[in-house]
GROMACS .gro file of N, CA and C in nm:
model
  519
    1MET      N    1  -2.932  -0.631   1.978
    1MET     CA    2  -2.876  -0.523   1.900
    1MET      C    3  -2.858  -0.570   1.755
    2LYS      N    4  -2.904  -0.493   1.660
    2LYS     CA    5  -2.887  -0.529   1.520
    2LYS      C    6  -2.741  -0.509   1.479
    3ARG      N    7  -2.702  -0.584   1.376
    3ARG     CA    8  -2.563  -0.583   1.329
    3ARG      C    9  -2.551  -0.514   1.194
    4ILE      N   10  -2.448  -0.431   1.182
    4ILE     CA   11  -2.414  -0.368   1.054
    4ILE      C   12  -2.273  -0.413   1.018
    5ALA      N   13  -2.259  -0.474   0.901
    5ALA     CA   14  -2.128  -0.508   0.847
    5ALA      C   15  -2.091  -0.400   0.745
    6ILE      N   16  -1.968  -0.356   0.752
    6ILE     CA   17  -1.923  -0.246   0.666
    6ILE      C   18  -1.799  -0.290   0.589
    7ASP      N   19  -1.803  -0.270   0.459
    7ASP     CA   20  -1.687  -0.296   0.374
    7ASP      C   21  -1.580  -0.190   0.402
    8MET      N   22  -1.456  -0.223   0.376
    8MET     CA   23  -1.348  -0.128   0.400
    8MET      C   24  -1.316  -0.044   0.276
    9ASP      N   25  -1.272  -0.107   0.169
    9ASP     CA   26  -1.221  -0.035   0.052
    9ASP      C   27  -1.335   0.029  -0.027
   10GLU      N   28  -1.322   0.155  -0.052
   10GLU     CA   29  -1.417   0.240  -0.122
   10GLU      C   30  -1.541   0.272  -0.038
   11VAL      N   31  -1.543   0.227   0.086
   11VAL     CA   32  -1.652   0.260   0.178
   11VAL      C   33  -1.595   0.332   0.300
   12MET      N   34  -1.504   0.270   0.370
   12MET     CA   35  -1.437   0.333   0.483
   12MET      C   36  -1.307   0.401   0.439
   13ALA      N   37  -1.238   0.340   0.344
   13ALA     CA   38  -1.107   0.387   0.299
   13ALA      C   39  -1.116   0.436   0.155
   14ASP      N   40  -1.053   0.548   0.128
   14ASP     CA   41  -1.055   0.607  -0.007
   14ASP      C   42  -0.954   0.538  -0.097
   15PHE      N   43  -0.996   0.427  -0.149
   15PHE     CA   44  -0.914   0.343  -0.236
   15PHE      C   45  -0.878   0.412  -0.367
   16ASN      N   46  -0.975   0.476  -0.430
   16ASN     CA   47  -0.956   0.532  -0.565
   16ASN      C   48  -0.855   0.646  -0.569
   17LYS      N   49  -0.851   0.728  -0.468
   17LYS     CA   50  -0.760   0.843  -0.468
   17LYS      C   51  -0.615   0.797  -0.485
   18LYS      N   52  -0.574   0.701  -0.405
   18LYS     CA   53  -0.437   0.652  -0.414
   18LYS      C   54  -0.414   0.574  -0.542
   19HIS      N   55  -0.510   0.490  -0.579
   19HIS     CA   56  -0.495   0.407  -0.699
   19HIS      C   57  -0.474   0.494  -0.822
   20LEU      N   58  -0.556   0.598  -0.836
   20LEU     CA   59  -0.543   0.688  -0.951
   20LEU      C   60  -0.412   0.768  -0.945
   21ALA      N   61  -0.372   0.811  -0.827
   21ALA     CA   62  -0.248   0.888  -0.814
   21ALA      C   63  -0.128   0.805  -0.858
   22LEU      N   64  -0.121   0.681  -0.816
   22LEU     CA   65  -0.011   0.593  -0.857
   22LEU      C   66  -0.014   0.567  -1.007
   23PHE      N   67  -0.132   0.538  -1.059
   23PHE     CA   68  -0.146   0.511  -1.202
   23PHE      C   69  -0.106   0.634  -1.284
   24ASN      N   70  -0.158   0.749  -1.248
   24ASN     CA   71  -0.126   0.872  -1.322
   24ASN      C   72   0.024   0.901  -1.318
   25ARG      N   73   0.085   0.882  -1.204
   25ARG     CA   74   0.229   0.904  -1.190
   25ARG      C   75   0.308   0.811  -1.281
   26ASP      N   76   0.272   0.684  -1.279
   26ASP     CA   77   0.350   0.584  -1.352
   26ASP      C   78   0.324   0.583  -1.502
   27PHE      N   79   0.206   0.628  -1.543
   27PHE     CA   80   0.170   0.620  -1.685
   27PHE      C   81   0.147   0.757  -1.748
   28GLY      N   82   0.183   0.863  -1.676
   28GLY     CA   83   0.175   0.997  -1.731
   28GLY      C   84   0.035   1.039  -1.773
   29GLU      N   85  -0.064   0.995  -1.699
   29GLU     CA   86  -0.202   1.030  -1.732
   29GLU      C   87  -0.256   1.129  -1.630
   30GLN      N   88  -0.377   1.177  -1.655
   30GLN     CA   89  -0.443   1.274  -1.568
   30GLN      C   90  -0.584   1.227  -1.534
   31LEU      N   91  -0.603   1.097  -1.517
   31LEU     CA   92  -0.736   1.043  -1.489
   31LEU      C   93  -0.786   1.092  -1.353
   32THR      N   94  -0.916   1.114  -1.344
   32THR     CA   95  -0.981   1.153  -1.219
   32THR      C   96  -1.093   1.053  -1.190
   33THR      N   97  -1.154   1.067  -1.074
   33THR     CA   98  -1.266   0.978  -1.042
   33THR      C   99  -1.382   0.997  -1.140
   34ASN      N  100  -1.393   1.115  -1.199
   34ASN     CA  101  -1.498   1.136  -1.300
   34ASN      C  102  -1.478   1.045  -1.420
   35ASP      N  103  -1.353   1.013  -1.453
   35ASP     CA  104  -1.325   0.923  -1.564
   35ASP      C  105  -1.370   0.780  -1.533
   36LEU      N  106  -1.384   0.748  -1.406
   36LEU     CA  107  -1.424   0.613  -1.365
   36LEU      C  108  -1.576   0.597  -1.363
   37HIS      N  109  -1.650   0.697  -1.404
   37HIS     CA  110  -1.796   0.694  -1.402
   37HIS      C  111  -1.847   0.565  -1.468
   38GLY      N  112  -1.899   0.474  -1.385
   38GLY     CA  113  -1.955   0.348  -1.433
   38GLY      C  114  -1.853   0.241  -1.465
   39LYS      N  115  -1.725   0.264  -1.434
   39LYS     CA  116  -1.620   0.167  -1.466
   39LYS      C  117  -1.513   0.163  -1.358
   40LYS      N  118  -1.437   0.057  -1.362
   40LYS     CA  119  -1.317   0.047  -1.280
   40LYS      C  120  -1.197   0.083  -1.367
   41LEU      N  121  -1.087   0.118  -1.304
   41LEU     CA  122  -0.968   0.159  -1.377
   41LEU      C  123  -0.924   0.051  -1.476
   42ARG      N  124  -0.931  -0.073  -1.438
   42ARG     CA  125  -0.889  -0.181  -1.527
   42ARG      C  126  -0.976  -0.190  -1.653
   43GLU      N  127  -1.101  -0.141  -1.645
   43GLU     CA  128  -1.187  -0.139  -1.762
   43GLU      C  129  -1.152  -0.023  -1.856
   44LEU      N  130  -1.102   0.085  -1.799
   44LEU     CA  131  -1.059   0.199  -1.881
   44LEU      C  132  -0.930   0.169  -1.957
   45ARG      N  133  -0.843   0.094  -1.893
   45ARG     CA  134  -0.713   0.062  -1.952
   45ARG      C  135  -0.691  -0.089  -1.948
   46PRO      N  136  -0.770  -0.165  -2.026
   46PRO     CA  137  -0.760  -0.312  -2.021
   46PRO      C  138  -0.622  -0.366  -2.060
   47GLU      N  139  -0.548  -0.289  -2.139
   47GLU     CA  140  -0.414  -0.332  -2.179
   47GLU      C  141  -0.314  -0.324  -2.064
   48LEU      N  142  -0.354  -0.261  -1.953
   48LEU     CA  143  -0.265  -0.244  -1.837
   48LEU      C  144  -0.318  -0.313  -1.711
   49VAL      N  145  -0.403  -0.413  -1.729
   49VAL     CA  146  -0.464  -0.480  -1.614
   49VAL      C  147  -0.358  -0.536  -1.520
   50LYS      N  148  -0.256  -0.598  -1.572
   50LYS     CA  149  -0.152  -0.656  -1.487
   50LYS      C  150  -0.082  -0.548  -1.405
   51GLU      N  151  -0.050  -0.436  -1.468
   51GLU     CA  152   0.017  -0.327  -1.399
   51GLU      C  153  -0.074  -0.264  -1.295
   52ILE      N  154  -0.201  -0.248  -1.329
   52ILE     CA  155  -0.298  -0.189  -1.236
   52ILE      C  156  -0.314  -0.278  -1.113
   53ARG      N  157  -0.322  -0.407  -1.135
   53ARG     CA  158  -0.338  -0.503  -1.026
   53ARG      C  159  -0.212  -0.508  -0.938
   54SER      N  160  -0.096  -0.484  -0.998
   54SER     CA  161   0.029  -0.497  -0.923
   54SER      C  162   0.036  -0.401  -0.804
   55TYR      N  163  -0.028  -0.284  -0.814
   55TYR     CA  164  -0.029  -0.193  -0.700
   55TYR      C  165  -0.091  -0.261  -0.578
   56LEU      N  166  -0.196  -0.335  -0.601
   56LEU     CA  167  -0.273  -0.397  -0.492
   56LEU      C  168  -0.202  -0.517  -0.431
   57LEU      N  169  -0.103  -0.568  -0.501
   57LEU     CA  170  -0.026  -0.681  -0.449
   57LEU      C  171   0.085  -0.635  -0.355
   58ASP      N  172   0.112  -0.505  -0.352
   58ASP     CA  173   0.211  -0.449  -0.260
   58ASP      C  174   0.155  -0.463  -0.118
   59PRO      N  175   0.226  -0.532  -0.029
   59PRO     CA  176   0.174  -0.555   0.107
   59PRO      C  177   0.145  -0.428   0.186
   60THR      N  178   0.201  -0.314   0.144
   60THR     CA  179   0.179  -0.189   0.217
   60THR      C  180   0.072  -0.101   0.152
   61TYR      N  181   0.019  -0.141   0.038
   61TYR     CA  182  -0.072  -0.054  -0.037
   61TYR      C  183  -0.187  -0.001   0.049
   62PHE      N  184  -0.251  -0.086   0.124
   62PHE     CA  185  -0.373  -0.049   0.198
   62PHE      C  186  -0.344   0.023   0.329
   63ARG      N  187  -0.218   0.035   0.368
   63ARG     CA  188  -0.184   0.089   0.499
   63ARG      C  189  -0.209   0.239   0.514
   64ASP      N  190  -0.192   0.315   0.406
   64ASP     CA  191  -0.200   0.460   0.420
   64ASP      C  192  -0.314   0.524   0.341
   65LEU      N  193  -0.418   0.448   0.314
   65LEU     CA  194  -0.534   0.506   0.246
   65LEU      C  195  -0.598   0.610   0.337
   66GLU      N  196  -0.654   0.713   0.275
   66GLU     CA  197  -0.725   0.814   0.354
   66GLU      C  198  -0.860   0.758   0.399
   67VAL      N  199  -0.906   0.804   0.513
   67VAL     CA  200  -1.037   0.765   0.565
   67VAL      C  201  -1.142   0.849   0.492
   68MET      N  202  -1.251   0.785   0.453
   68MET     CA  203  -1.360   0.857   0.387
   68MET      C  204  -1.415   0.963   0.483
   69GLU      N  205  -1.449   1.076   0.429
   69GLU     CA  206  -1.496   1.189   0.509
   69GLU      C  207  -1.616   1.150   0.596
   70HIS      N  208  -1.610   1.184   0.722
   70HIS     CA  209  -1.712   1.161   0.824
   70HIS      C  210  -1.727   1.014   0.866
   71CYS      N  211  -1.647   0.926   0.809
   71CYS     CA  212  -1.663   0.783   0.839
   71CYS      C  213  -1.637   0.752   0.986
   72GLN      N  214  -1.527   0.802   1.040
   72GLN     CA  215  -1.493   0.768   1.179
   72GLN      C  216  -1.603   0.811   1.275
   73GLU      N  217  -1.647   0.934   1.263
   73GLU     CA  218  -1.748   0.984   1.357
   73GLU      C  219  -1.880   0.910   1.343
   74VAL      N  220  -1.921   0.880   1.220
   74VAL     CA  221  -2.050   0.813   1.201
   74VAL      C  222  -2.042   0.668   1.248
   75VAL      N  223  -1.934   0.598   1.218
   75VAL     CA  224  -1.922   0.459   1.265
   75VAL      C  225  -1.922   0.455   1.417
   76GLU      N  226  -1.855   0.550   1.479
   76GLU     CA  227  -1.854   0.554   1.626
   76GLU      C  228  -1.995   0.581   1.680
   77GLU      N  229  -2.070   0.667   1.615
   77GLU     CA  230  -2.209   0.692   1.655
   77GLU      C  231  -2.294   0.567   1.636
   78LEU      N  232  -2.277   0.500   1.523
   78LEU     CA  233  -2.354   0.377   1.497
   78LEU      C  234  -2.326   0.271   1.603
   79ALA      N  235  -2.202   0.267   1.649
   79ALA     CA  236  -2.162   0.166   1.748
   79ALA      C  237  -2.235   0.182   1.881
   80GLN      N  238  -2.300   0.296   1.902
   80GLN     CA  239  -2.378   0.316   2.024
   80GLN      C  240  -2.512   0.242   2.018
   81SER      N  241  -2.560   0.216   1.895
   81SER     CA  242  -2.692   0.155   1.878
   81SER      C  243  -2.692   0.023   1.801
   82TYR      N  244  -2.580  -0.008   1.737
   82TYR     CA  245  -2.567  -0.129   1.655
   82TYR      C  246  -2.436  -0.199   1.687
   83GLU      N  247  -2.434  -0.329   1.662
   83GLU     CA  248  -2.309  -0.403   1.668
   83GLU      C  249  -2.241  -0.386   1.532
   84ILE      N  250  -2.119  -0.335   1.531
   84ILE     CA  251  -2.049  -0.301   1.408
   84ILE      C  252  -1.943  -0.406   1.376
   85PHE      N  253  -1.943  -0.451   1.251
   85PHE     CA  254  -1.841  -0.541   1.200
   85PHE      C  255  -1.779  -0.476   1.076
   86VAL      N  256  -1.651  -0.498   1.056
   86VAL     CA  257  -1.587  -0.461   0.931
   86VAL      C  258  -1.565  -0.592   0.857
   87ALA      N  259  -1.619  -0.600   0.736
   87ALA     CA  260  -1.606  -0.720   0.653
   87ALA      C  261  -1.534  -0.680   0.524
   88THR      N  262  -1.407  -0.718   0.516
   88THR     CA  263  -1.329  -0.680   0.399
   88THR      C  264  -1.289  -0.804   0.320
   89ALA      N  265  -1.306  -0.796   0.190
   89ALA     CA  266  -1.276  -0.910   0.102
   89ALA      C  267  -1.126  -0.919   0.080
   90ALA      N  268  -1.054  -0.946   0.185
   90ALA     CA  269  -0.908  -0.949   0.180
   90ALA      C  270  -0.855  -1.067   0.100
   91MET      N  271  -0.936  -1.168   0.077
   91MET     CA  272  -0.889  -1.283   0.002
   91MET      C  273  -0.860  -1.248  -0.144
   92ASP      N  274  -0.915  -1.137  -0.192
   92ASP     CA  275  -0.882  -1.092  -0.327
   92ASP      C  276  -0.735  -1.053  -0.335
   93PHE      N  277  -0.680  -1.002  -0.224
   93PHE     CA  278  -0.539  -0.961  -0.215
   93PHE      C  279  -0.486  -1.003  -0.080
   94PRO      N  280  -0.450  -1.132  -0.064
   94PRO     CA  281  -0.408  -1.184   0.067
   94PRO      C  282  -0.288  -1.111   0.127
   95THR      N  283  -0.209  -1.045   0.045
   95THR     CA  284  -0.095  -0.970   0.100
   95THR      C  285  -0.141  -0.847   0.178
   96SER      N  286  -0.270  -0.817   0.173
   96SER     CA  287  -0.322  -0.695   0.236
   96SER      C  288  -0.360  -0.711   0.383
   97PHE      N  289  -0.358  -0.831   0.437
   97PHE     CA  290  -0.406  -0.854   0.573
   97PHE      C  291  -0.345  -0.760   0.675
   98ASN      N  292  -0.213  -0.758   0.685
   98ASN     CA  293  -0.147  -0.676   0.788
   98ASN      C  294  -0.177  -0.529   0.770
   99ALA      N  295  -0.166  -0.480   0.647
   99ALA     CA  296  -0.189  -0.337   0.623
   99ALA      C  297  -0.332  -0.298   0.657
  100LYS      N  298  -0.428  -0.381   0.619
  100LYS     CA  299  -0.568  -0.350   0.648
  100LYS      C  300  -0.594  -0.352   0.799
  101TYR      N  301  -0.540  -0.451   0.867
  101TYR     CA  302  -0.559  -0.460   1.011
  101TYR      C  303  -0.498  -0.338   1.081
  102GLU      N  304  -0.375  -0.303   1.044
  102GLU     CA  305  -0.309  -0.187   1.105
  102GLU      C  306  -0.386  -0.058   1.076
  103TRP      N  307  -0.437  -0.044   0.955
  103TRP     CA  308  -0.515   0.074   0.918
  103TRP      C  309  -0.641   0.083   1.004
  104LEU      N  310  -0.711  -0.029   1.019
  104LEU     CA  311  -0.832  -0.030   1.101
  104LEU      C  312  -0.801   0.003   1.247
  105LYS      N  313  -0.696  -0.052   1.301
  105LYS     CA  314  -0.662  -0.026   1.441
  105LYS      C  315  -0.622   0.120   1.461
  106GLU      N  316  -0.557   0.180   1.362
  106GLU     CA  317  -0.519   0.321   1.374
  106GLU      C  318  -0.640   0.412   1.367
  107HIS      N  319  -0.729   0.388   1.273
  107HIS     CA  320  -0.839   0.482   1.247
  107HIS      C  321  -0.970   0.446   1.318
  108PHE      N  322  -0.985   0.321   1.358
  108PHE     CA  323  -1.109   0.276   1.424
  108PHE      C  324  -1.075   0.191   1.546
  109PRO      N  325  -1.001   0.245   1.642
  109PRO     CA  326  -0.957   0.167   1.757
  109PRO      C  327  -1.073   0.117   1.843
  110PHE      N  328  -1.189   0.178   1.827
  110PHE     CA  329  -1.306   0.138   1.906
  110PHE      C  330  -1.374   0.013   1.851
  111ILE      N  331  -1.334  -0.034   1.734
  111ILE     CA  332  -1.390  -0.159   1.679
  111ILE      C  333  -1.307  -0.275   1.733
  112ASP      N  334  -1.374  -0.365   1.801
  112ASP     CA  335  -1.307  -0.480   1.862
  112ASP      C  336  -1.246  -0.569   1.753
  113ASP      N  337  -1.129  -0.624   1.782
  113ASP     CA  338  -1.063  -0.717   1.689
  113ASP      C  339  -1.155  -0.831   1.647
  114GLN      N  340  -1.239  -0.876   1.738
  114GLN     CA  341  -1.329  -0.987   1.709
  114GLN      C  342  -1.436  -0.949   1.607
  115ASN      N  343  -1.450  -0.820   1.579
  115ASN     CA  344  -1.550  -0.773   1.485
  115ASN      C  345  -1.489  -0.730   1.351
  116ILE      N  346  -1.366  -0.772   1.328
  116ILE     CA  347  -1.300  -0.749   1.200
  116ILE      C  348  -1.292  -0.883   1.129
  117VAL      N  349  -1.353  -0.888   1.011
  117VAL     CA  350  -1.364  -1.014   0.937
  117VAL      C  351  -1.292  -1.001   0.803
  118PHE      N  352  -1.188  -1.081   0.785
  118PHE     CA  353  -1.119  -1.090   0.657
  118PHE      C  354  -1.178  -1.211   0.584
  119CYS      N  355  -1.238  -1.185   0.470
  119CYS     CA  356  -1.306  -1.294   0.401
  119CYS      C  357  -1.296  -1.275   0.251
  120GLY      N  358  -1.367  -1.360   0.179
  120GLY     CA  359  -1.383  -1.347   0.035
  120GLY      C  360  -1.529  -1.319   0.008
  121ASN      N  361  -1.610  -1.423   0.011
  121ASN     CA  362  -1.753  -1.413  -0.013
  121ASN      C  363  -1.823  -1.370   0.116
  122LYS      N  364  -1.884  -1.254   0.114
  122LYS     CA  365  -1.944  -1.199   0.235
  122LYS      C  366  -2.079  -1.260   0.271
  123SER      N  367  -2.124  -1.359   0.195
  123SER     CA  368  -2.248  -1.425   0.233
  123SER      C  369  -2.233  -1.499   0.366
  124ILE      N  370  -2.111  -1.522   0.409
  124ILE     CA  371  -2.088  -1.588   0.538
  124ILE      C  372  -2.115  -1.496   0.656
  125ILE      N  373  -2.125  -1.366   0.630
  125ILE     CA  374  -2.144  -1.269   0.737
  125ILE      C  375  -2.289  -1.273   0.784
  126HIS      N  376  -2.306  -1.294   0.914
  126HIS     CA  377  -2.440  -1.296   0.973
  126HIS      C  378  -2.465  -1.158   1.035
  127ALA      N  379  -2.524  -1.072   0.953
  127ALA     CA  380  -2.555  -0.936   0.999
  127ALA      C  381  -2.689  -0.896   0.938
  128ASP      N  382  -2.747  -0.792   0.993
  128ASP     CA  383  -2.875  -0.743   0.941
  128ASP      C  384  -2.856  -0.656   0.818
  129TYR      N  385  -2.741  -0.586   0.812
  129TYR     CA  386  -2.713  -0.493   0.702
  129TYR      C  387  -2.568  -0.511   0.657
  130LEU      N  388  -2.546  -0.489   0.528
  130LEU     CA  389  -2.411  -0.483   0.473
  130LEU      C  390  -2.402  -0.357   0.389
  131ILE      N  391  -2.309  -0.269   0.425
  131ILE     CA  392  -2.282  -0.148   0.347
  131ILE      C  393  -2.159  -0.179   0.262
  132ASP      N  394  -2.177  -0.178   0.130
  132ASP     CA  395  -2.069  -0.220   0.041
  132ASP      C  396  -2.082  -0.147  -0.092
  133ASP      N  397  -1.971  -0.127  -0.161
  133ASP     CA  398  -1.973  -0.068  -0.294
  133ASP      C  399  -1.982  -0.174  -0.403
  134ASN      N  400  -1.962  -0.299  -0.366
  134ASN     CA  401  -1.955  -0.408  -0.462
  134ASN      C  402  -2.088  -0.484  -0.470
  135VAL      N  403  -2.155  -0.469  -0.582
  135VAL     CA  404  -2.286  -0.533  -0.601
  135VAL      C  405  -2.276  -0.685  -0.587
  136ARG      N  406  -2.167  -0.742  -0.631
  136ARG     CA  407  -2.148  -0.887  -0.621
  136ARG      C  408  -2.162  -0.932  -0.475
  137GLN      N  409  -2.108  -0.854  -0.382
  137GLN     CA  410  -2.120  -0.890  -0.241
  137GLN      C  411  -2.263  -0.872  -0.191
  138LEU      N  412  -2.330  -0.768  -0.237
  138LEU     CA  413  -2.468  -0.745  -0.194
  138LEU      C  414  -2.562  -0.853  -0.246
  139GLU      N  415  -2.537  -0.902  -0.367
  139GLU     CA  416  -2.620  -1.008  -0.425
  139GLU      C  417  -2.616  -1.135  -0.342
  140ARG      N  418  -2.503  -1.163  -0.283
  140ARG     CA  419  -2.483  -1.286  -0.205
  140ARG      C  420  -2.529  -1.274  -0.061
  141PHE      N  421  -2.541  -1.153  -0.013
  141PHE     CA  422  -2.569  -1.127   0.129
  141PHE      C  423  -2.715  -1.155   0.161
  142SER      N  424  -2.741  -1.220   0.275
  142SER     CA  425  -2.879  -1.259   0.309
  142SER      C  426  -2.955  -1.149   0.383
  143GLY      N  427  -2.886  -1.051   0.440
  143GLY     CA  428  -2.953  -0.940   0.506
  143GLY      C  429  -2.986  -0.831   0.405
  144GLU      N  430  -3.002  -0.709   0.454
  144GLU     CA  431  -3.031  -0.596   0.366
  144GLU      C  432  -2.900  -0.534   0.317
  145GLY      N  433  -2.882  -0.536   0.187
  145GLY     CA  434  -2.763  -0.476   0.126
  145GLY      C  435  -2.786  -0.329   0.098
  146ILE      N  436  -2.688  -0.247   0.133
  146ILE     CA  437  -2.695  -0.103   0.110
  146ILE      C  438  -2.574  -0.066   0.025
  147LEU      N  439  -2.601  -0.009  -0.091
  147LEU     CA  440  -2.495   0.024  -0.187
  147LEU      C  441  -2.434   0.160  -0.152
  148PHE      N  442  -2.304   0.159  -0.126
  148PHE     CA  443  -2.229   0.282  -0.100
  148PHE      C  444  -2.177   0.331  -0.234
  149THR      N  445  -2.211   0.452  -0.270
  149THR     CA  446  -2.175   0.505  -0.401
  149THR      C  447  -2.024   0.514  -0.418
  150SER      N  448  -1.980   0.460  -0.531
  150SER     CA  449  -1.842   0.468  -0.576
  150SER      C  450  -1.849   0.491  -0.727
  151PRO      N  451  -1.747   0.550  -0.786
  151PRO     CA  452  -1.757   0.578  -0.930
  151PRO      C  453  -1.799   0.459  -1.015
  152HIS      N  454  -1.749   0.340  -0.983
  152HIS     CA  455  -1.777   0.223  -1.067
  152HIS      C  456  -1.923   0.178  -1.059
  153ASN      N  457  -1.997   0.214  -0.952
  153ASN     CA  458  -2.133   0.160  -0.936
  153ASN      C  459  -2.243   0.265  -0.955
  154VAL      N  460  -2.210   0.380  -1.013
  154VAL     CA  461  -2.309   0.488  -1.023
  154VAL      C  462  -2.432   0.451  -1.106
  155ASN      N  463  -2.419   0.354  -1.195
  155ASN     CA  464  -2.532   0.316  -1.281
  155ASN      C  465  -2.613   0.199  -1.225
  156VAL      N  466  -2.573   0.146  -1.111
  156VAL     CA  467  -2.640   0.029  -1.052
  156VAL      C  468  -2.768   0.073  -0.982
  157THR      N  469  -2.873  -0.004  -1.002
  157THR     CA  470  -3.000   0.019  -0.933
  157THR      C  471  -3.040  -0.109  -0.860
  158GLY      N  472  -3.146  -0.100  -0.784
  158GLY     CA  473  -3.199  -0.220  -0.719
  158GLY      C  474  -3.162  -0.235  -0.573
  159TYR      N  475  -3.088  -0.140  -0.519
  159TYR     CA  476  -3.047  -0.145  -0.378
  159TYR      C  477  -3.068  -0.008  -0.316
  160PRO      N  478  -3.099  -0.004  -0.187
  160PRO     CA  479  -3.095   0.125  -0.120
  160PRO      C  480  -2.953   0.179  -0.135
  161ARG      N  481  -2.939   0.309  -0.158
  161ARG     CA  482  -2.807   0.368  -0.185
  161ARG      C  483  -2.778   0.481  -0.086
  162VAL      N  484  -2.653   0.483  -0.043
  162VAL     CA  485  -2.602   0.595   0.036
  162VAL      C  486  -2.482   0.652  -0.041
  163HIS      N  487  -2.474   0.785  -0.047
  163HIS     CA  488  -2.368   0.849  -0.125
  163HIS      C  489  -2.246   0.884  -0.043
  164ASN      N  490  -2.262   0.891   0.088
  164ASN     CA  491  -2.151   0.931   0.176
  164ASN      C  492  -2.189   0.891   0.319
  165TRP      N  493  -2.100   0.924   0.412
  165TRP     CA  494  -2.124   0.881   0.549
  165TRP      C  495  -2.232   0.962   0.621
  166LEU      N  496  -2.259   1.082   0.574
  166LEU     CA  497  -2.372   1.156   0.632
  166LEU      C  498  -2.503   1.091   0.592
  167ASP      N  499  -2.510   1.036   0.470
  167ASP     CA  500  -2.627   0.958   0.428
  167ASP      C  501  -2.643   0.833   0.513
  168VAL      N  502  -2.529   0.769   0.546
  168VAL     CA  503  -2.535   0.649   0.631
  168VAL      C  504  -2.593   0.686   0.767
  169ARG      N  505  -2.547   0.798   0.822
  169ARG     CA  506  -2.600   0.845   0.950
  169ARG      C  507  -2.751   0.863   0.941
  170ASP      N  508  -2.796   0.931   0.837
  170ASP     CA  509  -2.941   0.955   0.819
  170ASP      C  510  -3.017   0.826   0.803
  171TYR      N  511  -2.959   0.730   0.733
  171TYR     CA  512  -3.026   0.602   0.707
  171TYR      C  513  -3.051   0.524   0.837
  172PHE      N  514  -2.950   0.523   0.923
  172PHE     CA  515  -2.958   0.440   1.044
  172PHE      C  516  -2.997   0.514   1.171
  173LEU      N  517  -2.969   0.643   1.178
  173LEU     CA  518  -2.995   0.716   1.302
  173LEU      C  519  -3.101   0.822   1.282
   0.00000   0.00000   0.00000
């Protein structure tokens, strides 16, 4: 059975929605995902990098992210034909381990604990495919990297791209 590794943040979990909501609340702004076209929030407001990063250091930040539309059903369908792994770069925010694990168990109970990988550099993942929004992770990966569209990566080329989970379904099934 071929293996698919799937990133969590901005692929399975809607990271940007919460991040922008907190930022807008705290700084009186009205930024939307359209404002992130080709950039990350920290690039839009470089003078607030420390404050922007502080949200992610909250141990509960990742616990209540919304699931990306159609993600649960498509991942469950993929699990019938592929071995599924979740590979999340939790080492960027080590305080996120518990929240990410609890989120995955709540929303994806059919993924075995042994197939959840908390890592930094995803080149250690031995899988045939990696679905990720982060080009840096795809560059290091030895299998086939598939770029999941997120506002920050809309200008990136050179990888097969999926825009949503229905595209993922079409790509693999």
